[in-house]
Amino acid sequence: MTEDLPVLPDIPCPFPSTFGAHPHPHPHAETAENDVLALLEGIDAPAGLRRRLADIGLGPLTGRLYPGTSRHGLRLAMLYYAQFCLHEDWITRQDPAALTRVYDRVLAAFDGEPVTPDDLPLTRLTARLARHLRAFRLPEHTGRFRTALSDYLGAHLWEADLQRHLRSPTLAEYRHLRPVVLGVRPLHELYPLIHERPVPAHLLGHPVVEALGAMMVNFHVLANDVHSLAKELRGERHPLNTVLVLRAERGLTLQQGIDATARAAAKELAAYQQLKAALPRLGLDHPALAAHLADVERLAADTVAWHLATPRYQAASRHQAAPDGGTGS
C-alpha cells in the first residue's frame, strides 16, 4: 500500500542563509573538486561514488555552502563529504558482525598506521583525510574530530543491528542514536579548520557550548528527516526516520508525524537562541567562539536550501512514498 507524501511544511530558521546569495561559483570549487576526485581514483573508490557525489553537488553546492573559505578549507569539507558518502553506500552491503573490525582498522589508519593494499577504500580515504587535517597543525581540533568520527562509526553498529533485525526503535532510543549516526557532529568539529577560525578547543568543550552544538545537531537531524523521508521510503528496506518513529509510537498519520518533526526542529532552534543569549553572562563571549557559532548557524540556515537544491533529494521527492515498507537515512 502506498500514499502520496504530503507537502512538506516550512521549517523556519531565524539565522541568515547565504546559500542562494552567491550566483557565481566559488573560485576554488572546481579545483577542490578535481583534487578530491583525483584522490578517489588513487584509493580505488567504487565507480558509483562519483555519481553519488554528483548527486549531492560536491563542487558547486559545497562551494555555495562555504563561499568564503580557502581552497584548503573547501577541499577539507569536500573530503569529509566524500568520506561520508563512501561510508553510507558501503555500509548498506555489510554484515554488522564484521563492522567492529573494519572500524578499528579505519581509526588505526586515522591515527597514522600505514595503509596496505588489502585496506578498504574507506580506510584509505580516512587516512588521506587525517593527513589533510594534520596539515592545519591544530592537534586539539584533530583530536576532537577523531572522537566524533569514532562515535559516528560506533553508532552505525547500533543502526546496522536495528536494520538487520528489522527492529524499530522507541523514540527514547532513537533520540540517542540519530544525532550520532547522521554525521553532523564530525562536520561541526571540522568547522574551525574549514573556516580557519582560531577558536580555542577548550571553549568548544565547555558544557554550555557542547549543549549549543547538540541543539544544532538535533535541528539538522529533524530537518533532514523531513526532507529525506521520500528518499528513505522509496529506497530502503527498513527505514529509520524520526517521522516514522513518531508515527508508530504516537499513532499519528504520516502528515502528523511530518508536522510534529518540523515543530520539534523549530523548538531546538528556539532553545539554542535562549541558551546562546546567556553566553555573555557566563563569561563565554569570546570573539572566535561567536564567529564559529555564526558559521554553524549559517549551516543550519543553509541546510533546507541545500536539500531543495540537491538532485539526491529532489529525485526522491517526485516519487510516491511507501510508508509501510522500504529503508532510510
mmCIF file of N, CA, C and O in Angstrom, residues 148-232:
data_model
loop_
_atom_site.group_PDB
_atom_site.id
_atom_site.type_symbol
_atom_site.label_atom_id
_atom_site.label_comp_id
_atom_site.label_asym_id
_atom_site.label_seq_id
_atom_site.Cartn_x
_atom_site.Cartn_y
_atom_site.Cartn_z
ATOM 1 N N ALA A 148 34.677 12.446 17.488
ATOM 2 C CA ALA A 148 33.364 12.489 16.849
ATOM 3 C C ALA A 148 33.250 11.426 15.761
ATOM 4 O O ALA A 148 32.191 10.802 15.591
ATOM 5 N N LEU A 149 34.333 11.198 15.018
ATOM 6 C CA LEU A 149 34.320 10.163 13.987
ATOM 7 C C LEU A 149 34.154 8.781 14.607
ATOM 8 O O LEU A 149 33.382 7.948 14.104
ATOM 9 N N SER A 150 34.850 8.517 15.702
ATOM 10 C CA SER A 150 34.721 7.232 16.386
ATOM 11 C C SER A 150 33.285 7.004 16.856
ATOM 12 O O SER A 150 32.725 5.910 16.708
ATOM 13 N N ASP A 151 32.674 8.049 17.422
ATOM 14 C CA ASP A 151 31.284 7.935 17.863
ATOM 15 C C ASP A 151 30.355 7.669 16.687
ATOM 16 O O ASP A 151 29.413 6.860 16.776
ATOM 17 N N TYR A 152 30.595 8.369 15.582
ATOM 18 C CA TYR A 152 29.777 8.204 14.379
ATOM 19 C C TYR A 152 29.845 6.762 13.863
ATOM 20 O O TYR A 152 28.817 6.135 13.569
ATOM 21 N N LEU A 153 31.048 6.216 13.784
ATOM 22 C CA LEU A 153 31.191 4.846 13.313
ATOM 23 C C LEU A 153 30.550 3.858 14.290
ATOM 24 O O LEU A 153 29.859 2.916 13.883
ATOM 25 N N GLY A 154 30.771 4.079 15.591
ATOM 26 C CA GLY A 154 30.190 3.183 16.582
ATOM 27 C C GLY A 154 28.676 3.178 16.539
ATOM 28 O O GLY A 154 28.033 2.132 16.719
ATOM 29 N N ALA A 155 28.073 4.333 16.286
ATOM 30 C CA ALA A 155 26.613 4.408 16.210
ATOM 31 C C ALA A 155 26.076 3.606 15.032
ATOM 32 O O ALA A 155 24.943 3.112 15.065
ATOM 33 N N HIS A 156 26.900 3.443 13.993
ATOM 34 C CA HIS A 156 26.435 2.657 12.855
ATOM 35 C C HIS A 156 26.360 1.166 13.176
ATOM 36 O O HIS A 156 25.596 0.434 12.540
ATOM 37 N N LEU A 157 27.123 0.716 14.157
ATOM 38 C CA LEU A 157 26.939 -0.658 14.633
ATOM 39 C C LEU A 157 25.537 -0.831 15.200
ATOM 40 O O LEU A 157 24.859 -1.840 14.953
ATOM 41 N N TRP A 158 25.121 0.146 15.940
ATOM 42 C CA TRP A 158 23.794 0.167 16.567
ATOM 43 C C TRP A 158 22.714 0.190 15.484
ATOM 44 O O TRP A 158 21.772 -0.619 15.501
ATOM 45 N N GLU A 159 22.855 1.125 14.524
ATOM 46 C CA GLU A 159 21.849 1.242 13.471
ATOM 47 C C GLU A 159 21.807 -0.014 12.603
ATOM 48 O O GLU A 159 20.729 -0.487 12.213
ATOM 49 N N ALA A 160 22.989 -0.571 12.278
ATOM 50 C CA ALA A 160 23.029 -1.772 11.438
ATOM 51 C C ALA A 160 22.323 -2.940 12.114
ATOM 52 O O ALA A 160 21.676 -3.762 11.448
ATOM 53 N N ASP A 161 22.427 -3.033 13.429
ATOM 54 C CA ASP A 161 21.734 -4.098 14.147
ATOM 55 C C ASP A 161 20.223 -3.919 14.065
ATOM 56 O O ASP A 161 19.476 -4.890 13.883
ATOM 57 N N LEU A 162 19.762 -2.671 14.185
ATOM 58 C CA LEU A 162 18.334 -2.402 14.031
ATOM 59 C C LEU A 162 17.860 -2.805 12.633
ATOM 60 O O LEU A 162 16.806 -3.431 12.471
ATOM 61 N N GLN A 163 18.659 -2.418 11.626
ATOM 62 C CA GLN A 163 18.285 -2.722 10.250
ATOM 63 C C GLN A 163 18.262 -4.234 10.005
ATOM 64 O O GLN A 163 17.342 -4.761 9.364
ATOM 65 N N ARG A 164 19.277 -4.921 10.499
ATOM 66 C CA ARG A 164 19.378 -6.362 10.236
ATOM 67 C C ARG A 164 18.210 -7.124 10.848
ATOM 68 O O ARG A 164 17.711 -8.088 10.266
ATOM 69 N N HIS A 165 17.765 -6.703 12.025
ATOM 70 C CA HIS A 165 16.682 -7.404 12.716
ATOM 71 C C HIS A 165 15.319 -6.762 12.478
ATOM 72 O O HIS A 165 14.326 -7.150 13.108
ATOM 73 N N LEU A 166 15.274 -5.784 11.556
ATOM 74 C CA LEU A 166 14.026 -5.098 11.218
ATOM 75 C C LEU A 166 13.318 -4.593 12.467
ATOM 76 O O LEU A 166 12.091 -4.673 12.596
ATOM 77 N N ARG A 167 14.113 -4.081 13.386
ATOM 78 C CA ARG A 167 13.558 -3.593 14.650
ATOM 79 C C ARG A 167 13.417 -2.074 14.605
ATOM 80 O O ARG A 167 14.358 -1.366 14.232
ATOM 81 N N SER A 168 12.238 -1.596 14.955
ATOM 82 C CA SER A 168 12.010 -0.155 15.013
ATOM 83 C C SER A 168 12.246 0.319 16.441
ATOM 84 O O SER A 168 11.635 -0.207 17.383
ATOM 85 N N PRO A 169 13.122 1.282 16.635
ATOM 86 C CA PRO A 169 13.431 1.727 17.995
ATOM 87 C C PRO A 169 12.310 2.572 18.581
ATOM 88 O O PRO A 169 11.485 3.141 17.856
ATOM 89 N N THR A 170 12.287 2.644 19.899
ATOM 90 C CA THR A 170 11.395 3.597 20.548
ATOM 91 C C THR A 170 11.937 5.003 20.320
ATOM 92 O O THR A 170 13.099 5.197 19.957
ATOM 93 N N LEU A 171 11.105 5.982 20.563
ATOM 94 C CA LEU A 171 11.548 7.363 20.408
ATOM 95 C C LEU A 171 12.685 7.664 21.386
ATOM 96 O O LEU A 171 13.655 8.357 21.032
ATOM 97 N N ALA A 172 12.601 7.136 22.610
ATOM 98 C CA ALA A 172 13.652 7.380 23.599
ATOM 99 C C ALA A 172 14.996 6.836 23.107
ATOM 100 O O ALA A 172 16.040 7.480 23.263
ATOM 101 N N GLU A 173 14.996 5.652 22.485
ATOM 102 C CA GLU A 173 16.232 5.088 21.953
ATOM 103 C C GLU A 173 16.708 5.885 20.736
ATOM 104 O O GLU A 173 17.896 6.201 20.604
ATOM 105 N N TYR A 174 15.775 6.211 19.858
ATOM 106 C CA TYR A 174 16.147 6.869 18.611
ATOM 107 C C TYR A 174 16.732 8.250 18.841
ATOM 108 O O TYR A 174 17.597 8.702 18.097
ATOM 109 N N ARG A 175 16.290 8.931 19.888
ATOM 110 C CA ARG A 175 16.837 10.253 20.191
ATOM 111 C C ARG A 175 18.321 10.191 20.532
ATOM 112 O O ARG A 175 19.036 11.168 20.369
ATOM 113 N N HIS A 176 18.769 9.046 21.038
ATOM 114 C CA HIS A 176 20.192 8.882 21.325
ATOM 115 C C HIS A 176 20.969 8.446 20.082
ATOM 116 O O HIS A 176 22.118 8.849 19.884
ATOM 117 N N LEU A 177 20.346 7.623 19.247
ATOM 118 C CA LEU A 177 21.025 7.103 18.071
ATOM 119 C C LEU A 177 21.157 8.138 16.960
ATOM 120 O O LEU A 177 22.255 8.355 16.423
ATOM 121 N N ARG A 178 20.077 8.772 16.595
ATOM 122 C CA ARG A 178 20.038 9.552 15.360
ATOM 123 C C ARG A 178 21.031 10.721 15.324
ATOM 124 O O ARG A 178 21.694 10.926 14.294
ATOM 125 N N PRO A 179 21.189 11.489 16.414
ATOM 126 C CA PRO A 179 22.142 12.604 16.323
ATOM 127 C C PRO A 179 23.586 12.154 16.086
ATOM 128 O O PRO A 179 24.369 12.901 15.505
ATOM 129 N N VAL A 180 23.920 10.951 16.511
ATOM 130 C CA VAL A 180 25.297 10.478 16.343
ATOM 131 C C VAL A 180 25.494 9.881 14.958
ATOM 132 O O VAL A 180 26.527 10.085 14.313
ATOM 133 N N VAL A 181 24.491 9.172 14.456
ATOM 134 C CA VAL A 181 24.649 8.447 13.206
ATOM 135 C C VAL A 181 24.526 9.358 11.984
ATOM 136 O O VAL A 181 24.966 8.992 10.894
ATOM 137 N N LEU A 182 23.961 10.550 12.141
ATOM 138 C CA LEU A 182 23.760 11.418 10.983
ATOM 139 C C LEU A 182 25.072 11.958 10.428
ATOM 140 O O LEU A 182 25.212 12.174 9.231
ATOM 141 N N GLY A 183 26.051 12.205 11.288
ATOM 142 C CA GLY A 183 27.350 12.664 10.802
ATOM 143 C C GLY A 183 27.544 14.165 10.818
ATOM 144 O O GLY A 183 28.541 14.660 10.272
ATOM 145 N N VAL A 184 26.653 14.914 11.459
ATOM 146 C CA VAL A 184 26.799 16.366 11.517
ATOM 147 C C VAL A 184 27.833 16.774 12.554
ATOM 148 O O VAL A 184 28.587 17.733 12.353
ATOM 149 N N ARG A 185 27.911 16.046 13.670
ATOM 150 C CA ARG A 185 28.860 16.451 14.717
ATOM 151 C C ARG A 185 30.308 16.409 14.235
ATOM 152 O O ARG A 185 31.075 17.347 14.498
ATOM 153 N N PRO A 186 30.746 15.368 13.510
ATOM 154 C CA PRO A 186 32.112 15.439 12.968
ATOM 155 C C PRO A 186 32.315 16.646 12.053
ATOM 156 O O PRO A 186 33.384 17.271 12.069
ATOM 157 N N LEU A 187 31.296 16.977 11.269
ATOM 158 C CA LEU A 187 31.412 18.153 10.398
ATOM 159 C C LEU A 187 31.574 19.422 11.219
ATOM 160 O O LEU A 187 32.408 20.280 10.903
ATOM 161 N N HIS A 188 30.793 19.565 12.294
ATOM 162 C CA HIS A 188 30.940 20.727 13.172
ATOM 163 C C HIS A 188 32.363 20.816 13.724
ATOM 164 O O HIS A 188 32.913 21.914 13.872
ATOM 165 N N GLU A 189 32.954 19.666 14.037
ATOM 166 C CA GLU A 189 34.311 19.679 14.589
ATOM 167 C C GLU A 189 35.344 20.129 13.556
ATOM 168 O O GLU A 189 36.432 20.589 13.916
ATOM 169 N N LEU A 190 35.001 19.995 12.285
ATOM 170 C CA LEU A 190 35.907 20.467 11.230
ATOM 171 C C LEU A 190 35.771 21.964 10.972
ATOM 172 O O LEU A 190 36.629 22.559 10.313
ATOM 173 N N TYR A 191 34.719 22.574 11.484
ATOM 174 C CA TYR A 191 34.431 23.957 11.114
ATOM 175 C C TYR A 191 35.541 24.948 11.471
ATOM 176 O O TYR A 191 35.827 25.848 10.680
ATOM 177 N N PRO A 192 36.177 24.844 12.645
ATOM 178 C CA PRO A 192 37.271 25.795 12.909
ATOM 179 C C PRO A 192 38.409 25.687 11.897
ATOM 180 O O PRO A 192 39.133 26.667 11.672
ATOM 181 N N LEU A 193 38.550 24.518 11.264
ATOM 182 C CA LEU A 193 39.576 24.328 10.250
ATOM 183 C C LEU A 193 39.077 24.760 8.874
ATOM 184 O O LEU A 193 39.776 25.459 8.138
ATOM 185 N N ILE A 194 37.856 24.351 8.538
ATOM 186 C CA ILE A 194 37.297 24.723 7.237
ATOM 187 C C ILE A 194 37.254 26.238 7.088
ATOM 188 O O ILE A 194 37.609 26.794 6.043
ATOM 189 N N HIS A 195 36.814 26.912 8.148
ATOM 190 C CA HIS A 195 36.663 28.365 8.097
ATOM 191 C C HIS A 195 37.885 29.111 8.633
ATOM 192 O O HIS A 195 37.892 30.344 8.643
ATOM 193 N N GLU A 196 38.871 28.345 9.110
ATOM 194 C CA GLU A 196 40.100 28.934 9.641
ATOM 195 C C GLU A 196 39.800 29.942 10.757
ATOM 196 O O GLU A 196 40.302 31.067 10.767
ATOM 197 N N ARG A 197 38.966 29.512 11.709
ATOM 198 C CA ARG A 197 38.651 30.297 12.899
ATOM 199 C C ARG A 197 39.511 29.789 14.055
ATOM 200 O O ARG A 197 39.427 28.610 14.419
ATOM 201 N N PRO A 198 40.292 30.622 14.682
ATOM 202 C CA PRO A 198 41.165 30.155 15.774
ATOM 203 C C PRO A 198 40.417 30.036 17.100
ATOM 204 O O PRO A 198 40.858 30.555 18.125
ATOM 205 N N VAL A 199 39.277 29.353 17.118
ATOM 206 C CA VAL A 199 38.517 29.208 18.359
ATOM 207 C C VAL A 199 39.235 28.201 19.257
ATOM 208 O O VAL A 199 39.552 27.090 18.821
ATOM 209 N N PRO A 200 39.540 28.563 20.492
ATOM 210 C CA PRO A 200 40.232 27.620 21.388
ATOM 211 C C PRO A 200 39.411 26.346 21.595
ATOM 212 O O PRO A 200 38.208 26.409 21.870
ATOM 213 N N ALA A 201 40.056 25.202 21.464
ATOM 214 C CA ALA A 201 39.346 23.932 21.570
ATOM 215 C C ALA A 201 38.701 23.755 22.942
ATOM 216 O O ALA A 201 37.650 23.128 23.062
ATOM 217 N N HIS A 202 39.332 24.339 23.993
ATOM 218 C CA HIS A 202 38.752 24.148 25.330
ATOM 219 C C HIS A 202 37.394 24.847 25.440
ATOM 220 O O HIS A 202 36.537 24.417 26.215
ATOM 221 N N LEU A 203 37.193 25.907 24.681
ATOM 222 C CA LEU A 203 35.879 26.558 24.692
ATOM 223 C C LEU A 203 34.815 25.655 24.071
ATOM 224 O O LEU A 203 33.674 25.606 24.541
ATOM 225 N N LEU A 204 35.187 24.933 23.026
ATOM 226 C CA LEU A 204 34.230 24.022 22.400
ATOM 227 C C LEU A 204 33.824 22.898 23.342
ATOM 228 O O LEU A 204 32.755 22.315 23.203
ATOM 229 N N GLY A 205 34.695 22.581 24.307
ATOM 230 C CA GLY A 205 34.388 21.531 25.272
ATOM 231 C C GLY A 205 33.618 22.001 26.485
ATOM 232 O O GLY A 205 33.263 21.179 27.339
ATOM 233 N N HIS A 206 33.340 23.305 26.585
ATOM 234 C CA HIS A 206 32.547 23.809 27.716
ATOM 235 C C HIS A 206 31.134 23.230 27.627
ATOM 236 O O HIS A 206 30.556 23.142 26.542
ATOM 237 N N PRO A 207 30.540 22.830 28.768
ATOM 238 C CA PRO A 207 29.224 22.171 28.710
ATOM 239 C C PRO A 207 28.140 23.014 28.047
ATOM 240 O O PRO A 207 27.244 22.476 27.387
ATOM 241 N N VAL A 208 28.194 24.335 28.222
ATOM 242 C CA VAL A 208 27.182 25.180 27.578
ATOM 243 C C VAL A 208 27.365 25.163 26.065
ATOM 244 O O VAL A 208 26.406 25.046 25.294
ATOM 245 N N VAL A 209 28.614 25.255 25.617
ATOM 246 C CA VAL A 209 28.885 25.239 24.184
ATOM 247 C C VAL A 209 28.580 23.866 23.601
ATOM 248 O O VAL A 209 28.055 23.747 22.484
ATOM 249 N N GLU A 210 28.885 22.807 24.353
ATOM 250 C CA GLU A 210 28.529 21.463 23.910
ATOM 251 C C GLU A 210 27.016 21.332 23.747
ATOM 252 O O GLU A 210 26.521 20.716 22.785
ATOM 253 N N ALA A 211 26.260 21.933 24.687
ATOM 254 C CA ALA A 211 24.800 21.876 24.597
ATOM 255 C C ALA A 211 24.296 22.635 23.372
ATOM 256 O O ALA A 211 23.372 22.185 22.677
ATOM 257 N N LEU A 212 24.908 23.787 23.088
ATOM 258 C CA LEU A 212 24.530 24.535 21.891
ATOM 259 C C LEU A 212 24.781 23.697 20.633
ATOM 260 O O LEU A 212 23.946 23.659 19.724
ATOM 261 N N GLY A 213 25.929 23.035 20.605
ATOM 262 C CA GLY A 213 26.225 22.178 19.451
ATOM 263 C C GLY A 213 25.230 21.038 19.316
ATOM 264 O O GLY A 213 24.796 20.707 18.203
ATOM 265 N N ALA A 214 24.838 20.440 20.444
ATOM 266 C CA ALA A 214 23.886 19.330 20.401
ATOM 267 C C ALA A 214 22.527 19.794 19.882
ATOM 268 O O ALA A 214 21.860 19.073 19.115
ATOM 269 N N MET A 215 22.110 20.992 20.271
ATOM 270 C CA MET A 215 20.834 21.513 19.768
ATOM 271 C C MET A 215 20.866 21.713 18.263
ATOM 272 O O MET A 215 19.892 21.419 17.558
ATOM 273 N N MET A 216 22.006 22.221 17.766
ATOM 274 C CA MET A 216 22.113 22.422 16.331
ATOM 275 C C MET A 216 22.164 21.083 15.588
ATOM 276 O O MET A 216 21.595 20.951 14.498
ATOM 277 N N VAL A 217 22.823 20.094 16.161
ATOM 278 C CA VAL A 217 22.815 18.768 15.555
ATOM 279 C C VAL A 217 21.396 18.220 15.525
ATOM 280 O O VAL A 217 20.951 17.649 14.512
ATOM 281 N N ASN A 218 20.657 18.388 16.621
ATOM 282 C CA ASN A 218 19.275 17.913 16.657
ATOM 283 C C ASN A 218 18.427 18.592 15.589
ATOM 284 O O ASN A 218 17.559 17.964 14.963
ATOM 285 N N PHE A 219 18.665 19.884 15.380
ATOM 286 C CA PHE A 219 17.937 20.570 14.315
ATOM 287 C C PHE A 219 18.221 19.917 12.966
ATOM 288 O O PHE A 219 17.307 19.675 12.173
ATOM 289 N N HIS A 220 19.501 19.639 12.694
ATOM 290 C CA HIS A 220 19.845 19.006 11.426
ATOM 291 C C HIS A 220 19.187 17.640 11.291
ATOM 292 O O HIS A 220 18.711 17.277 10.205
ATOM 293 N N VAL A 221 19.152 16.874 12.382
ATOM 294 C CA VAL A 221 18.501 15.566 12.362
ATOM 295 C C VAL A 221 17.045 15.711 11.943
ATOM 296 O O VAL A 221 16.552 15.016 11.042
ATOM 297 N N LEU A 222 16.343 16.623 12.595
ATOM 298 C CA LEU A 222 14.903 16.756 12.372
ATOM 299 C C LEU A 222 14.603 17.328 10.992
ATOM 300 O O LEU A 222 13.709 16.851 10.288
ATOM 301 N N ALA A 223 15.371 18.345 10.580
ATOM 302 C CA ALA A 223 15.170 18.909 9.245
ATOM 303 C C ALA A 223 15.500 17.878 8.170
ATOM 304 O O ALA A 223 14.781 17.731 7.172
ATOM 305 N N ASN A 224 16.599 17.147 8.364
ATOM 306 C CA ASN A 224 16.984 16.115 7.395
ATOM 307 C C ASN A 224 15.915 15.028 7.312
ATOM 308 O O ASN A 224 15.591 14.551 6.217
ATOM 309 N N ASP A 225 15.361 14.623 8.457
ATOM 310 C CA ASP A 225 14.408 13.526 8.449
ATOM 311 C C ASP A 225 13.099 13.916 7.774
ATOM 312 O O ASP A 225 12.389 13.055 7.247
ATOM 313 N N VAL A 226 12.775 15.190 7.772
ATOM 314 C CA VAL A 226 11.620 15.655 6.992
ATOM 315 C C VAL A 226 11.945 15.595 5.499
ATOM 316 O O VAL A 226 11.188 15.045 4.693
ATOM 317 N N HIS A 227 13.096 16.127 5.120
ATOM 318 C CA HIS A 227 13.408 16.264 3.700
ATOM 319 C C HIS A 227 13.905 14.969 3.062
ATOM 320 O O HIS A 227 13.819 14.818 1.840
ATOM 321 N N SER A 228 14.439 14.056 3.865
ATOM 322 C CA SER A 228 14.937 12.797 3.288
ATOM 323 C C SER A 228 13.902 11.679 3.356
ATOM 324 O O SER A 228 14.180 10.566 2.899
ATOM 325 N N LEU A 229 12.726 11.954 3.879
ATOM 326 C CA LEU A 229 11.733 10.901 4.103
ATOM 327 C C LEU A 229 11.363 10.187 2.805
ATOM 328 O O LEU A 229 11.317 8.954 2.757
ATOM 329 N N ALA A 230 11.095 10.946 1.738
ATOM 330 C CA ALA A 230 10.693 10.310 0.479
ATOM 331 C C ALA A 230 11.788 9.386 -0.034
ATOM 332 O O ALA A 230 11.519 8.268 -0.495
ATOM 333 N N LYS A 231 13.048 9.849 0.036
ATOM 334 C CA LYS A 231 14.164 9.028 -0.418
ATOM 335 C C LYS A 231 14.247 7.726 0.365
ATOM 336 O O LYS A 231 14.452 6.652 -0.202
ATOM 337 N N GLU A 232 14.071 7.824 1.672
ATOM 338 C CA GLU A 232 14.211 6.643 2.517
ATOM 339 C C GLU A 232 13.069 5.656 2.300
ATOM 340 O O GLU A 232 13.291 4.440 2.237
#
